[in-house]
CSV table of C-alpha atoms and ligand atoms in Angstrom, one decimal:
chain,number,residue,atom,x,y,z
A,1,MET,CA,-26.1,13.9,78.2
A,2,THR,CA,-22.7,15.1,77.1
A,3,ASN,CA,-22.4,16.2,73.5
A,4,THR,CA,-19.5,14.4,71.8
A,5,LYS,CA,-20.4,15.2,68.2
A,6,PRO,CA,-18.0,17.4,66.1
A,7,VAL,CA,-18.6,21.1,66.5
A,8,LYS,CA,-20.1,22.5,63.4
A,9,ILE,CA,-19.1,25.9,62.0
A,10,VAL,CA,-21.0,28.7,60.3
A,11,GLU,CA,-18.5,30.8,58.4
A,12,THR,CA,-19.4,34.5,58.5
A,13,VAL,CA,-16.8,36.0,56.3
A,14,LEU,CA,-19.3,36.7,53.5
A,15,ARG,CA,-21.7,38.6,55.8
A,16,ASP,CA,-21.2,39.5,59.4
A,17,GLY,CA,-17.4,39.5,59.1
A,18,HIS,CA,-17.4,42.4,56.6
A,19,GLN,CA,-20.5,43.9,58.0
A,20,SER,CA,-18.7,44.2,61.4
A,21,LEU,CA,-15.3,45.2,60.1
A,22,ALA,CA,-15.6,46.7,56.7
A,23,ALA,CA,-19.0,48.6,56.7
A,24,THR,CA,-20.6,45.7,54.7
A,25,ARG,CA,-18.6,46.7,51.6
A,26,MET,CA,-17.4,43.3,50.3
A,27,ARG,CA,-18.4,42.9,46.7
A,28,ILE,CA,-19.3,39.7,44.9
A,29,SER,CA,-16.1,40.1,42.8
A,30,ASP,CA,-14.1,39.9,46.1
A,31,MET,CA,-15.9,36.7,47.0
A,32,LEU,CA,-15.9,34.9,43.6
A,33,PRO,CA,-12.3,33.6,43.5
A,34,MET,CA,-12.8,31.7,46.8
A,35,LEU,CA,-16.3,30.3,46.6
A,36,GLU,CA,-15.4,26.8,45.4
A,37,GLN,CA,-12.7,26.5,48.0
A,38,LEU,CA,-15.1,27.8,50.8
A,39,ASP,CA,-17.6,25.2,49.5
A,40,ASP,CA,-15.1,22.4,50.0
A,41,VAL,CA,-14.2,23.2,53.6
A,42,GLY,CA,-17.0,21.4,55.2
A,43,TYR,CA,-18.8,24.2,57.0
A,44,PHE,CA,-22.3,23.7,58.4
A,45,ALA,CA,-23.3,26.9,56.5
A,46,LEU,CA,-21.8,30.0,54.8
A,47,GLU,CA,-23.6,33.1,56.0
A,48,GLY,CA,-23.7,35.2,52.9
A,49,TRP,CA,-26.9,37.2,52.6
A,50,GLY,CA,-29.3,39.3,54.6
A,51,GLY,CA,-28.5,41.5,57.5
A,52,ALA,CA,-27.1,44.8,56.0
A,53,THR,CA,-25.8,43.2,52.8
A,54,PHE,CA,-29.0,43.8,50.9
A,55,ASP,CA,-29.1,47.5,51.5
A,56,SER,CA,-25.3,47.9,51.0
A,57,CYS,CA,-25.4,46.1,47.6
A,58,LEU,CA,-27.9,48.6,46.3
A,59,ARG,CA,-26.7,51.7,48.1
A,60,PHE,CA,-23.0,51.5,47.9
A,61,LEU,CA,-21.9,48.7,45.5
A,62,ASN,CA,-24.3,49.1,42.5
A,63,GLU,CA,-25.1,45.4,42.9
A,64,ASP,CA,-28.5,43.7,42.7
A,65,PRO,CA,-28.7,41.7,46.0
A,66,TRP,CA,-30.8,39.0,44.3
A,67,GLU,CA,-28.2,38.6,41.5
A,68,ARG,CA,-25.5,38.3,44.2
A,69,LEU,CA,-27.5,35.5,45.8
A,70,ARG,CA,-28.0,33.6,42.5
A,71,THR,CA,-24.2,34.0,41.8
A,72,LEU,CA,-23.4,32.6,45.3
A,73,LYS,CA,-25.7,29.7,44.7
A,74,ARG,CA,-24.2,28.8,41.4
A,75,HIS,CA,-20.8,28.4,43.0
A,76,LEU,CA,-21.8,26.9,46.4
A,77,LYS,CA,-23.1,23.5,45.5
A,78,LYS,CA,-22.6,21.7,48.8
A,79,THR,CA,-22.7,24.2,51.6
A,80,PRO,CA,-26.1,25.9,52.5
A,81,ILE,CA,-26.2,29.7,52.2
A,82,GLN,CA,-27.4,31.2,55.4
A,83,MET,CA,-29.2,34.5,55.7
A,84,LEU,CA,-30.1,36.8,58.6
A,85,LEU,CA,-33.7,38.1,58.7
A,86,ARG,CA,-35.2,40.6,61.2
A,87,GLY,CA,-38.6,38.9,61.5
A,88,GLN,CA,-41.5,41.2,60.5
A,89,ASN,CA,-38.9,43.9,59.6
A,90,VAL,CA,-37.4,41.6,57.0
A,91,LEU,CA,-34.2,43.5,56.2
A,92,GLY,CA,-35.6,47.0,56.7
A,93,TYR,CA,-36.4,49.0,59.8
A,94,ASN,CA,-40.3,49.0,59.8
A,95,HIS,CA,-42.8,46.2,60.3
A,96,TYR,CA,-44.0,45.1,56.9
A,97,ALA,CA,-47.3,43.4,55.9
A,98,ASP,CA,-47.5,39.7,56.0
A,99,ASP,CA,-47.6,39.4,52.2
A,100,VAL,CA,-44.3,41.3,51.8
A,101,VAL,CA,-42.7,39.1,54.5
A,102,ALA,CA,-44.0,35.9,52.9
A,103,GLU,CA,-43.1,36.8,49.3
A,104,PHE,CA,-39.6,38.0,50.3
A,105,ILE,CA,-38.9,34.7,52.0
A,106,LYS,CA,-40.2,32.6,49.1
A,107,LYS,CA,-38.0,34.5,46.7
A,108,ALA,CA,-35.0,34.2,49.0
A,109,VAL,CA,-35.4,30.4,49.0
A,110,ASP,CA,-36.1,30.3,45.3
A,111,ASN,CA,-32.9,32.2,44.6
A,112,GLY,CA,-30.7,30.1,46.8
A,113,VAL,CA,-31.0,30.6,50.6
A,114,GLY,CA,-30.9,27.3,52.5
A,115,ILE,CA,-30.9,28.4,56.1
A,116,ILE,CA,-32.8,31.4,57.5
A,117,ARG,CA,-31.9,32.8,60.9
A,118,ILE,CA,-34.9,34.8,62.1
A,119,PHE,CA,-34.9,37.1,65.2
A,120,ASP,CA,-36.9,40.0,66.7
A,121,ALA,CA,-35.4,42.8,68.7
A,122,LEU,CA,-37.7,42.3,71.6
A,123,ASN,CA,-37.8,38.5,71.4
A,124,ASP,CA,-41.5,38.8,70.9
A,125,VAL,CA,-42.1,35.6,69.0
A,126,ARG,CA,-45.4,36.9,67.5
A,127,ASN,CA,-43.1,39.0,65.3
A,128,LEU,CA,-41.5,35.8,64.0
A,129,GLU,CA,-44.7,33.8,63.3
A,130,THR,CA,-45.2,34.7,59.6
A,131,ALA,CA,-41.5,34.6,58.8
A,132,MET,CA,-41.0,31.2,60.4
A,133,ARG,CA,-44.2,29.6,59.0
A,134,VAL,CA,-43.4,30.7,55.4
A,135,SER,CA,-39.7,29.7,55.7
A,136,LYS,CA,-40.8,26.2,56.7
A,137,GLU,CA,-43.3,26.0,53.9
A,138,SER,CA,-40.6,27.1,51.5
A,139,GLY,CA,-38.4,24.2,52.5
A,140,ALA,CA,-35.7,26.2,54.3
A,141,HIS,CA,-33.9,25.2,57.5
A,142,VAL,CA,-35.4,27.6,60.0
A,143,GLN,CA,-33.1,28.8,62.7
A,144,GLY,CA,-35.1,30.6,65.4
A,145,ALA,CA,-32.9,33.1,67.2
A,146,PHE,CA,-33.3,35.0,70.4
A,147,VAL,CA,-31.4,38.1,71.3
A,148,TYR,CA,-29.1,37.8,74.3
A,149,THR,CA,-29.0,40.7,76.8
A,150,ILE,CA,-28.5,41.2,80.5
A,151,SER,CA,-31.3,42.5,82.8
A,152,PRO,CA,-33.3,41.2,85.7
A,153,TYR,CA,-35.9,39.9,83.2
A,154,HIS,CA,-33.4,38.0,81.1
A,155,LYS,CA,-32.5,34.9,83.2
A,156,ASP,CA,-31.5,31.7,81.6
A,157,THR,CA,-35.0,30.3,82.2
A,158,ASP,CA,-36.5,33.3,80.4
A,159,PHE,CA,-34.3,32.5,77.3
A,160,LEU,CA,-35.3,28.8,77.7
A,161,LYS,CA,-38.9,29.8,77.5
A,162,VAL,CA,-38.4,31.8,74.3
A,163,ALA,CA,-36.3,28.9,72.8
A,164,LYS,CA,-39.1,26.5,73.6
A,165,ASP,CA,-41.7,28.8,71.9
A,166,LEU,CA,-39.4,28.9,68.8
A,167,VAL,CA,-39.2,25.1,68.7
A,168,ALA,CA,-42.9,24.8,69.1
A,169,MET,CA,-43.2,27.2,66.1
A,170,GLY,CA,-41.1,24.8,64.0
A,171,ALA,CA,-37.5,25.9,64.5
A,172,ASP,CA,-35.0,23.4,63.1
A,173,SER,CA,-32.3,24.9,65.3
A,174,ILE,CA,-31.9,27.7,67.9
A,175,CYS,CA,-29.5,30.5,67.8
A,176,ILE,CA,-28.2,32.5,70.8
A,177,LYS,CA,-27.6,35.9,69.2
A,178,ASP,CA,-25.2,38.0,71.2
A,179,MET,CA,-24.8,40.9,68.9
A,180,ALA,CA,-23.1,43.1,71.5
A,181,GLY,CA,-20.6,40.7,72.9
A,182,LEU,CA,-22.2,40.7,76.3
A,183,LEU,CA,-22.2,36.9,76.9
A,184,MET,CA,-19.4,36.0,79.3
A,185,PRO,CA,-17.7,32.6,79.1
A,186,TYR,CA,-19.2,31.1,82.3
A,187,ALA,CA,-22.6,32.7,81.6
A,188,ALA,CA,-22.5,31.0,78.2
A,189,TYR,CA,-21.7,27.7,79.8
A,190,ASN,CA,-24.7,28.0,82.1
A,191,LEU,CA,-27.0,29.2,79.4
A,192,VAL,CA,-26.1,26.4,76.9
A,193,LYS,CA,-26.5,23.8,79.7
A,194,THR,CA,-30.0,25.2,80.5
A,195,LEU,CA,-31.0,25.1,76.8
A,196,LYS,CA,-29.5,21.7,76.2
A,197,SER,CA,-31.4,20.2,79.2
A,198,GLU,CA,-34.8,20.8,77.5
A,199,ILE,CA,-34.2,21.6,73.8
A,200,GLN,CA,-33.7,18.8,71.4
A,201,VAL,CA,-32.8,20.7,68.2
A,202,PRO,CA,-29.2,21.9,67.7
A,203,ILE,CA,-28.1,25.1,69.5
A,204,ASP,CA,-25.9,27.7,67.6
A,205,LEU,CA,-24.0,30.4,69.4
A,206,HIS,CA,-23.4,33.7,67.6
A,207,THR,CA,-21.3,36.2,69.5
A,208,HIS,CA,-19.0,39.2,68.8
A,209,TYR,CA,-15.5,40.0,70.0
A,210,THR,CA,-16.5,43.5,71.1
A,211,SER,CA,-15.5,43.0,74.7
A,212,GLY,CA,-12.6,40.7,74.1
A,213,MET,CA,-14.2,37.5,75.4
A,214,ALA,CA,-15.7,35.8,72.4
A,215,SER,CA,-13.2,32.9,71.9
A,216,MET,CA,-13.4,32.0,75.6
A,217,THR,CA,-17.2,32.3,75.4
A,218,LEU,CA,-17.3,29.9,72.4
A,219,LEU,CA,-15.0,27.4,74.2
A,220,LYS,CA,-17.1,27.3,77.3
A,221,ALA,CA,-20.2,26.9,75.2
A,222,ILE,CA,-18.6,24.0,73.4
A,223,GLU,CA,-17.8,22.4,76.8
A,224,ALA,CA,-21.5,22.8,77.7
A,225,GLY,CA,-22.5,21.0,74.5
A,226,VAL,CA,-23.3,23.8,72.0
A,227,ASP,CA,-23.7,22.2,68.6
A,228,ILE,CA,-22.8,25.0,66.2
A,229,ILE,CA,-20.5,28.1,66.5
A,230,ASP,CA,-20.2,31.2,64.2
A,231,THR,CA,-16.7,32.2,63.3
A,232,ALA,CA,-15.0,34.4,60.7
A,233,LEU,CA,-11.8,33.7,58.8
A,234,SER,CA,-9.0,35.7,60.5
A,235,PRO,CA,-8.8,38.7,58.2
A,236,PHE,CA,-12.5,39.4,59.1
A,237,ALA,CA,-12.4,38.2,62.7
A,238,LEU,CA,-11.7,39.8,66.1
A,239,GLY,CA,-12.5,43.5,66.8
A,240,THR,CA,-16.3,43.8,66.6
A,241,SER,CA,-16.6,40.6,64.5
A,242,GLN,CA,-16.5,36.9,65.4
A,243,PRO,CA,-13.6,34.8,66.7
A,244,PRO,CA,-11.2,33.5,64.0
A,245,THR,CA,-12.2,30.3,62.3
A,246,GLU,CA,-8.6,29.0,62.0
A,247,ALA,CA,-8.0,29.4,65.8
A,248,MET,CA,-11.2,27.7,66.8
A,249,VAL,CA,-10.6,24.8,64.4
A,250,ALA,CA,-7.0,24.4,65.7
A,251,THR,CA,-8.2,24.6,69.3
A,252,LEU,CA,-10.5,21.6,68.8
A,253,GLU,CA,-8.1,19.6,66.6
A,254,GLY,CA,-7.5,16.2,68.1
A,255,GLN,CA,-10.0,16.8,70.9
A,256,GLU,CA,-13.2,15.0,71.4
A,257,ARG,CA,-15.2,17.6,69.5
A,258,ASP,CA,-12.8,18.1,66.6
A,259,THR,CA,-14.6,20.0,63.8
A,260,GLY,CA,-13.1,17.7,61.1
A,261,ILE,CA,-12.1,20.8,59.2
A,262,LYS,CA,-8.4,20.9,58.0
A,263,LYS,CA,-7.0,24.2,59.1
A,264,GLU,CA,-4.4,24.0,56.3
A,265,GLN,CA,-7.3,24.3,53.9
A,266,LEU,CA,-8.3,27.6,55.5
A,267,PHE,CA,-4.9,29.3,55.1
A,268,SER,CA,-5.0,30.1,51.4
A,269,ILE,CA,-8.6,31.2,51.6
A,270,ALA,CA,-7.6,33.5,54.5
A,271,ASP,CA,-4.7,34.9,52.4
A,272,HIS,CA,-7.2,35.9,49.7
A,273,PHE,CA,-9.4,37.7,52.2
A,274,ARG,CA,-6.5,39.5,53.8
A,275,GLY,CA,-6.0,41.0,50.3
A,276,VAL,CA,-9.7,41.8,50.1
A,277,LYS,CA,-9.7,43.6,53.4
A,278,ALA,CA,-6.7,45.8,52.4
A,279,LYS,CA,-8.4,46.6,49.1
A,280,LEU,CA,-11.8,47.5,50.7
A,281,THR,CA,-10.1,49.6,53.3
A,282,GLU,CA,-8.4,51.6,50.6
A,283,ASP,CA,-11.3,51.7,48.1
A,284,PHE,CA,-13.8,52.8,50.7
A,285,LYS,CA,-11.5,54.7,53.1
A,286,LEU,CA,-12.6,52.6,56.0
A,287,PRO,CA,-11.3,53.0,59.5
A,288,THR,CA,-8.5,50.5,60.0
A,289,ASN,CA,-8.3,50.2,63.8
A,290,ILE,CA,-11.5,48.9,65.2
A,291,MET,CA,-10.6,48.1,68.8
A,292,ILE,CA,-12.3,46.0,71.4
A,293,ASP,CA,-14.2,48.0,73.9
A,294,THR,CA,-14.2,46.6,77.4
A,295,LYS,CA,-16.6,49.3,78.7
A,296,VAL,CA,-19.3,47.0,77.4
A,297,LEU,CA,-18.6,44.9,80.4
A,298,SER,CA,-19.8,47.4,83.0
A,299,PHE,CA,-22.3,49.4,81.0
A,300,GLN,CA,-23.9,46.5,79.1
A,301,ILE,CA,-24.3,48.9,76.3
A,302,PRO,CA,-23.0,47.8,72.8
A,303,GLY,CA,-19.6,49.4,72.1
A,304,GLY,CA,-20.7,51.1,68.9
A,305,MET,CA,-23.6,52.7,70.6
A,306,LEU,CA,-21.4,54.3,73.3
A,307,SER,CA,-19.3,56.1,70.7
A,308,ASN,CA,-22.4,57.2,68.7
A,309,LEU,CA,-23.8,58.7,71.9
A,310,LEU,CA,-20.6,60.5,72.7
A,311,ASN,CA,-20.5,61.9,69.2
A,312,GLN,CA,-24.1,63.1,69.5
A,313,MET,CA,-23.4,64.8,72.8
A,314,LYS,CA,-20.4,66.5,71.2
A,315,GLU,CA,-22.5,67.7,68.3
A,316,GLN,CA,-24.9,69.2,70.8
A,317,GLY,CA,-22.0,70.9,72.6
A,318,ALA,CA,-22.9,68.8,75.6
A,319,ALA,CA,-19.9,66.4,75.9
A,320,ASP,CA,-19.6,67.3,79.6
A,321,GLN,CA,-23.0,65.7,80.2
A,322,TYR,CA,-21.8,62.3,78.8
A,323,PRO,CA,-21.4,60.9,82.3
A,324,GLN,CA,-25.0,61.7,83.1
A,325,LEU,CA,-26.0,60.1,79.9
A,326,LEU,CA,-24.2,56.9,80.8
A,327,GLU,CA,-26.3,56.8,84.0
A,328,GLU,CA,-29.5,57.8,82.2
A,329,MET,CA,-29.3,55.0,79.7
A,330,PRO,CA,-29.8,52.0,82.0
A,331,ARG,CA,-32.5,54.0,83.8
A,332,VAL,CA,-34.5,54.7,80.6
A,333,ARG,CA,-34.0,51.1,79.5
A,334,ALA,CA,-35.5,49.8,82.8
A,335,GLU,CA,-38.4,52.3,82.5
A,336,LEU,CA,-39.1,51.2,78.9
A,337,GLY,CA,-39.3,47.5,79.9
A,338,TYR,CA,-35.7,46.3,79.5
A,339,PRO,CA,-35.6,46.0,75.7
A,340,PRO,CA,-32.4,44.3,74.4
A,341,LEU,CA,-30.2,47.0,72.9
A,342,VAL,CA,-30.2,46.0,69.2
A,343,THR,CA,-31.5,47.8,66.1
A,344,PRO,CA,-34.0,49.5,66.4
A,345,THR,CA,-34.4,49.5,70.2
A,346,SER,CA,-30.9,50.6,70.9
A,347,GLN,CA,-31.5,53.9,68.9
A,348,ILE,CA,-34.9,54.3,70.7
A,349,VAL,CA,-33.4,54.0,74.2
A,350,GLY,CA,-30.4,56.1,73.2
A,351,SER,CA,-32.4,59.0,71.8
A,352,MET,CA,-34.8,59.0,74.8
A,353,ALA,CA,-31.9,59.1,77.2
A,354,THR,CA,-30.2,61.9,75.3
A,355,PHE,CA,-33.3,64.0,75.3
A,356,ASN,CA,-33.8,63.4,79.0
A,357,VAL,CA,-30.3,64.6,79.8
A,358,LEU,CA,-30.4,67.6,77.5
A,359,LEU,CA,-34.0,68.8,78.1
A,360,GLY,CA,-35.2,67.2,81.3
A,361,ARG,CA,-36.8,63.8,81.9
A,362,TYR,CA,-39.5,62.9,79.4
A,363,LYS,CA,-40.1,66.5,78.4
A,364,MET,CA,-39.6,65.7,74.7
A,365,ILE,CA,-40.7,62.3,73.5
A,366,PRO,CA,-39.6,60.9,70.0
A,367,ARG,CA,-42.3,59.1,68.0
A,368,GLU,CA,-40.4,55.8,68.2
A,369,VAL,CA,-40.5,55.9,72.0
A,370,LYS,CA,-44.3,56.5,71.8
A,371,ASP,CA,-44.6,53.6,69.4
A,372,LEU,CA,-42.6,51.3,71.7
A,373,VAL,CA,-44.7,52.2,74.7
A,374,ARG,CA,-47.8,51.8,72.6
A,375,GLY,CA,-46.8,48.2,71.8
A,376,LYS,CA,-46.1,48.8,68.1
A,377,TYR,CA,-42.8,47.0,68.2
A,378,GLY,CA,-44.3,44.1,70.2
A,379,ARG,CA,-44.2,43.2,73.9
A,380,THR,CA,-41.3,44.5,75.9
A,381,PRO,CA,-39.6,41.9,78.1
A,382,ALA,CA,-40.7,43.7,81.3
A,383,PRO,CA,-43.7,46.0,81.8
A,384,ILE,CA,-43.2,49.6,81.0
A,385,ASP,CA,-43.0,51.8,84.1
A,386,PRO,CA,-46.6,52.9,84.9
A,387,GLU,CA,-45.7,56.5,85.5
A,388,ILE,CA,-43.8,56.8,82.2
A,389,LYS,CA,-46.7,55.0,80.4
A,390,LYS,CA,-49.0,57.6,81.9
A,391,ILE,CA,-46.8,60.5,80.7
A,392,ILE,CA,-46.5,59.0,77.2
A,393,LEU,CA,-50.0,57.5,76.5
A,394,GLY,CA,-52.2,59.4,78.9
A,395,ASP,CA,-55.3,57.4,79.3
A,396,ASP,CA,-54.8,55.4,76.0
A,397,ASP,CA,-54.4,51.7,76.2
A,398,PRO,CA,-51.4,50.1,74.5
A,399,ILE,CA,-52.2,47.5,71.8
A,400,THR,CA,-52.0,43.9,72.9
A,401,TYR,CA,-52.2,42.1,69.6
A,402,ARG,CA,-49.5,41.2,67.1
A,403,PRO,CA,-48.4,44.5,65.7
A,404,ALA,CA,-48.5,43.4,62.0
A,405,ASP,CA,-52.2,42.6,62.4
A,406,ASP,CA,-52.7,46.3,61.8
A,407,ILE,CA,-50.9,46.3,58.5
A,408,ALA,CA,-52.9,45.8,55.3
A,409,PRO,CA,-51.4,43.9,52.4
A,410,GLN,CA,-48.8,46.0,50.6
A,411,LEU,CA,-47.6,44.0,47.5
A,412,ASP,CA,-50.2,45.1,45.0
A,413,SER,CA,-49.8,48.7,45.9
A,414,LEU,CA,-46.0,48.5,45.7
A,415,ARG,CA,-46.3,46.9,42.3
A,416,GLN,CA,-48.6,49.7,41.2
A,417,GLN,CA,-46.3,52.4,42.6
A,418,LEU,CA,-43.4,50.9,40.6
A,419,ALA,CA,-45.5,50.8,37.4
A,420,ASP,CA,-46.4,54.5,38.0
A,421,LYS,CA,-42.7,55.2,38.2
A,422,GLY,CA,-42.1,53.6,34.8
A,423,TYR,CA,-41.5,50.0,35.7
A,424,PRO,CA,-44.7,48.2,34.7
A,425,ASN,CA,-43.1,44.8,34.2
A,426,ALA,CA,-40.9,44.8,37.4
A,427,SER,CA,-40.0,41.3,38.6
A,428,VAL,CA,-41.3,40.2,42.0
A,429,GLU,CA,-37.7,40.6,43.3
A,430,ASP,CA,-37.6,44.2,42.1
A,431,VAL,CA,-41.0,44.9,43.8
A,432,LEU,CA,-39.6,43.5,47.0
A,433,THR,CA,-36.4,45.6,46.7
A,434,TYR,CA,-38.5,48.7,46.2
A,435,GLY,CA,-40.8,47.8,49.1
A,436,LEU,CA,-37.8,47.6,51.5
A,437,PHE,CA,-35.7,50.5,50.3
A,438,PRO,CA,-37.8,52.7,48.0
A,439,GLU,CA,-35.4,55.6,47.3
A,440,VAL,CA,-32.3,53.5,47.0
A,441,ALA,CA,-34.1,51.0,44.8
A,442,LEU,CA,-35.3,53.6,42.4
A,443,LYS,CA,-31.9,55.1,42.1
A,444,PHE,CA,-30.5,51.6,41.4
A,445,PHE,CA,-33.2,50.9,38.8
A,446,GLU,CA,-32.5,54.2,37.0
A,447,THR,CA,-29.0,52.9,35.9
A,448,ASN,CA,-29.6,49.2,35.9
A,449,ARG,CA,-33.1,48.5,34.5
B,1,LIG,CO1,-23.7,39.4,64.4
């Protein structure tokens, strides 16, 4: 059935927009003057919390992320606040115990989050179980996301299977999360068609402009019936961010799937954020020319990762071996079971490939690679190459259960640790902050508690 409903928009200027283009440095004071106006636009949601913002608040902005959330909520009375959550990793880089995941989500909802987008780097839905269940129990809209990537093991029907699992686990909507900008326009059309043929809940498309295709990709997805798209107001759009909100709204104006948003209403808000971008660039000495990177199209490696790898090779005095590295990357990725290249798997594959080029294949194996092969991050999309498995694990068997089943509850011990450090009456929020980013949290508490 053709979707004739208005396209809904998630505005990302308060989260992914500045995470992608301004190193996540936007402060609450930069947002405050526009919150009422943003609330009046008629967005499906305002993405404004989670992702890297939590860490950045504490580390760089001397802001309490929980206080930021409460402030946002005070000013956004109509539009739900959306956050991005990395499944069992919450907002950190390790798997946490279930009690930490559960308490974090409850507090996020208590303090104002209305929609929680939850994903796992390997698309292993077992890593989403606790987060999705608690989000539902807390009354949030749960958006189950899968990570988009390209490999022989990532056909549209494979994504459909993950999406169906997410719906069975209670997802209120599904998100295609294309963090690297790999989703091409016609591929998006086919993927959305496939999902829409069997999935009843709304489908959201989140993509990045990295390879220069994102607006076309959104448009083809809209033609295929996608329900929700993610866009950023123009000052924080394009480059490695999302397509510009104003342009997408104008494109659909007067058409069957008109968003209903008045583009004129967006212009003054965009003017404000243009000023914010200039200020952030100056205050934090940010690079100003983030360009699109079409190499993504042939290497299927996120653009940011390519430049990181090249820098690493330069530091090792091995820049001349960069071409070998570009060949080694896809080979290692295949051997390690085709993980999507997103944090943390992008770093894992990248460092293994680098070591292979510099020292010989699988001569030196980083701990994270061992953990991946051991199943500690979850199930890889394809089986690990048996020879590589043998080299890395010997005769040991990998784990086959949900990785977090191994992790004992952590909250009590975190509370105790904080008490020992001189904060016996820490709030639950502060305990969670400490659990996720111990050193940064303590430094923040020193001057703020
Ligand atoms: Co993104």
